[in-house]
């Protein structure tokens, strides 16, 4: 589900066998408790403040009682860009989810600035660090995943209905 026809068109090119729906997330056509899980990747920061609660209430309506809501959002460790209304810290996301009858069961931080630096170094057009290519998976584990709240640029939240 996406509000943007352009985004759906792009998604269809990458995933031609998947069904996509152009809809407003505040009110969808799906019946209540339709989804086992809902994944919301880097989306909430694009929704105006006035519409966040409506979107989360709709997600709550659509999610089965034993379902899992998985959300990723940028953290306040990243500077705010023009396409984003806000970035989050754990306190912010916890309040928004609790206000909409979700309970956080897990939070992970990932993608630190150190991993960004490694990617820039290795993806320049002047030289290639083959040893870095060989160890990018290891480097991601070291600098990209589970970075902690002080350096993580993105947060993954798992929540359940309450």
Tab-separated table of C-alpha atoms in Angstrom:
chain	number	residue	atom	x	y	z
A	1	UNK	CA	0.000	0.000	0.000
A	2	UNK	CA	1.331	3.404	-0.944
A	3	UNK	CA	-0.276	6.774	-1.559
A	4	UNK	CA	2.075	7.521	-4.440
A	5	UNK	CA	1.227	6.136	-7.868
A	6	UNK	CA	4.842	6.791	-8.894
A	7	UNK	CA	6.176	4.730	-5.967
A	8	UNK	CA	3.802	1.860	-6.806
A	9	UNK	CA	4.876	1.934	-10.465
A	10	UNK	CA	8.513	1.664	-9.410
A	11	UNK	CA	7.724	-1.155	-6.964
A	12	UNK	CA	5.911	-3.117	-9.696
A	13	UNK	CA	9.000	-2.991	-11.913
A	14	UNK	CA	11.124	-4.495	-9.148
A	15	UNK	CA	8.442	-6.949	-7.939
A	16	UNK	CA	6.173	-7.784	-10.897
A	17	UNK	CA	4.450	-10.709	-9.140
A	18	UNK	CA	3.392	-8.751	-6.050
A	19	UNK	CA	0.004	-7.038	-5.660
A	20	UNK	CA	0.233	-3.340	-4.857
A	21	UNK	CA	-2.506	-0.910	-3.882
A	22	UNK	CA	-2.586	2.854	-4.285
A	23	UNK	CA	-4.435	3.935	-1.167
A	24	UNK	CA	-4.430	6.430	1.631
A	25	UNK	CA	-3.108	4.618	4.694
A	26	UNK	CA	-5.564	6.469	6.908
A	27	UNK	CA	-8.415	4.385	5.486
A	28	UNK	CA	-7.932	1.313	3.347
A	29	UNK	CA	-10.349	-1.146	1.750
A	30	UNK	CA	-9.050	-4.177	3.692
A	31	UNK	CA	-11.254	-5.853	6.274
A	32	UNK	CA	-10.326	-5.680	9.957
A	33	UNK	CA	-7.619	-8.040	11.210
A	34	UNK	CA	-6.649	-8.897	7.637
A	35	UNK	CA	-2.847	-8.967	8.013
A	36	UNK	CA	-0.658	-11.324	10.053
A	37	UNK	CA	2.117	-8.706	10.045
A	38	UNK	CA	2.502	-5.145	8.845
A	39	UNK	CA	5.864	-3.774	7.747
A	40	UNK	CA	6.237	-0.024	7.507
A	41	UNK	CA	9.694	0.797	6.126
A	42	UNK	CA	10.937	4.389	6.315
A	43	UNK	CA	7.405	5.778	6.008
A	44	UNK	CA	6.246	7.484	9.206
A	45	UNK	CA	8.676	10.388	8.817
A	46	UNK	CA	6.931	11.303	5.529
A	47	UNK	CA	3.464	11.557	7.103
A	48	UNK	CA	2.312	14.969	8.408
A	49	UNK	CA	1.872	15.168	12.188
A	50	UNK	CA	-1.907	15.545	11.827
A	51	UNK	CA	-2.169	12.171	10.047
A	52	UNK	CA	0.144	9.920	12.084
A	53	UNK	CA	-2.503	8.793	14.569
A	54	UNK	CA	-4.998	7.999	11.803
A	55	UNK	CA	-2.423	5.871	9.972
A	56	UNK	CA	-1.453	3.956	13.110
A	57	UNK	CA	-5.100	3.435	14.066
A	58	UNK	CA	-5.693	1.944	10.617
A	59	UNK	CA	-2.660	-0.322	11.012
A	60	UNK	CA	-4.047	-1.389	14.392
A	61	UNK	CA	-7.423	-2.172	12.785
A	62	UNK	CA	-5.796	-4.191	9.982
A	63	UNK	CA	-3.403	-6.210	12.150
A	64	UNK	CA	-4.515	-9.533	13.590
A	65	UNK	CA	-4.566	-9.671	17.394
A	66	UNK	CA	-1.427	-11.819	17.507
A	67	UNK	CA	0.230	-9.914	14.636
A	68	UNK	CA	3.466	-8.000	14.588
A	69	UNK	CA	4.014	-4.411	13.464
A	70	UNK	CA	7.541	-3.786	12.187
A	71	UNK	CA	8.567	-0.186	11.577
A	72	UNK	CA	11.833	1.412	10.514
A	73	UNK	CA	12.423	5.129	10.914
A	74	UNK	CA	15.388	7.490	10.792
A	75	UNK	CA	16.717	8.541	14.180
A	76	UNK	CA	17.515	12.005	15.455
A	77	UNK	CA	21.176	11.161	14.767
A	78	UNK	CA	20.448	12.146	11.148
A	79	UNK	CA	19.774	15.738	10.190
A	80	UNK	CA	16.197	16.408	9.116
A	81	UNK	CA	15.739	16.693	5.346
A	82	UNK	CA	12.981	18.517	3.467
A	83	UNK	CA	10.987	15.349	2.675
A	84	UNK	CA	10.774	14.411	6.369
A	85	UNK	CA	8.440	15.917	8.951
A	86	UNK	CA	10.397	14.442	11.836
A	87	UNK	CA	13.014	11.935	12.973
A	88	UNK	CA	12.639	9.796	16.057
A	89	UNK	CA	14.243	8.649	19.238
A	90	UNK	CA	12.978	5.725	21.310
A	91	UNK	CA	10.924	7.989	23.579
A	92	UNK	CA	9.115	9.606	20.601
A	93	UNK	CA	8.245	6.348	18.853
A	94	UNK	CA	7.220	4.707	22.126
A	95	UNK	CA	4.762	7.531	22.874
A	96	UNK	CA	3.254	7.505	19.372
A	97	UNK	CA	2.825	3.733	19.395
A	98	UNK	CA	1.458	3.608	22.961
A	99	UNK	CA	-1.022	6.385	22.136
A	100	UNK	CA	-2.294	4.128	19.333
A	101	UNK	CA	-2.511	0.900	21.358
A	102	UNK	CA	0.783	-0.707	20.379
A	103	UNK	CA	3.470	-1.963	22.735
A	104	UNK	CA	7.120	-2.061	21.679
A	105	UNK	CA	8.708	-5.458	22.199
A	106	UNK	CA	12.067	-4.805	20.523
A	107	UNK	CA	14.151	-1.901	19.226
A	108	UNK	CA	17.336	-2.189	17.186
A	109	UNK	CA	19.559	0.575	15.877
A	110	UNK	CA	21.557	0.210	12.697
A	111	UNK	CA	23.499	1.990	9.976
A	112	UNK	CA	26.031	4.149	11.755
A	113	UNK	CA	27.952	7.036	10.233
A	114	UNK	CA	31.061	4.837	10.332
A	115	UNK	CA	29.499	2.385	7.888
A	116	UNK	CA	28.573	5.323	5.623
A	117	UNK	CA	32.200	6.447	5.640
A	118	UNK	CA	33.366	2.946	4.642
A	119	UNK	CA	30.850	2.844	1.791
A	120	UNK	CA	31.951	6.238	0.477
A	121	UNK	CA	35.609	5.249	0.626
A	122	UNK	CA	34.950	2.018	-1.231
A	123	UNK	CA	32.519	3.381	-3.834
A	124	UNK	CA	34.566	6.259	-5.216
A	125	UNK	CA	35.408	6.276	-8.920
A	126	UNK	CA	39.161	6.690	-8.525
A	127	UNK	CA	40.211	3.511	-6.784
A	128	UNK	CA	38.786	0.342	-5.325
A	129	UNK	CA	39.778	-1.220	-2.043
A	130	UNK	CA	39.382	-4.897	-2.896
A	131	UNK	CA	40.103	-5.974	0.657
A	132	UNK	CA	37.216	-3.753	1.807
A	133	UNK	CA	34.927	-5.307	-0.825
A	134	UNK	CA	35.774	-8.724	0.539
A	135	UNK	CA	34.921	-7.690	4.065
A	136	UNK	CA	31.877	-5.426	3.555
A	137	UNK	CA	29.621	-8.076	5.104
A	138	UNK	CA	31.855	-8.195	8.153
A	139	UNK	CA	32.048	-4.395	8.187
A	140	UNK	CA	28.248	-4.172	8.107
A	141	UNK	CA	28.080	-6.468	11.119
A	142	UNK	CA	30.682	-4.362	12.880
A	143	UNK	CA	29.534	-0.845	11.938
A	144	UNK	CA	26.107	-1.234	10.351
A	145	UNK	CA	23.973	-3.449	12.512
A	146	UNK	CA	23.125	-3.096	16.199
A	147	UNK	CA	24.948	0.200	16.509
A	148	UNK	CA	23.154	1.592	19.556
A	149	UNK	CA	21.061	4.696	20.115
A	150	UNK	CA	23.987	7.143	20.145
A	151	UNK	CA	25.281	6.313	16.647
A	152	UNK	CA	22.480	4.416	14.871
A	153	UNK	CA	20.953	6.420	12.053
A	154	UNK	CA	17.895	4.196	11.750
A	155	UNK	CA	15.746	2.325	14.214
A	156	UNK	CA	13.806	-0.902	13.721
A	157	UNK	CA	10.845	-1.313	16.037
A	158	UNK	CA	8.766	-4.429	16.609
A	159	UNK	CA	5.433	-3.850	18.305
A	160	UNK	CA	2.297	-5.786	19.196
A	161	UNK	CA	-1.290	-4.720	19.737
A	162	UNK	CA	-2.439	-3.947	23.270
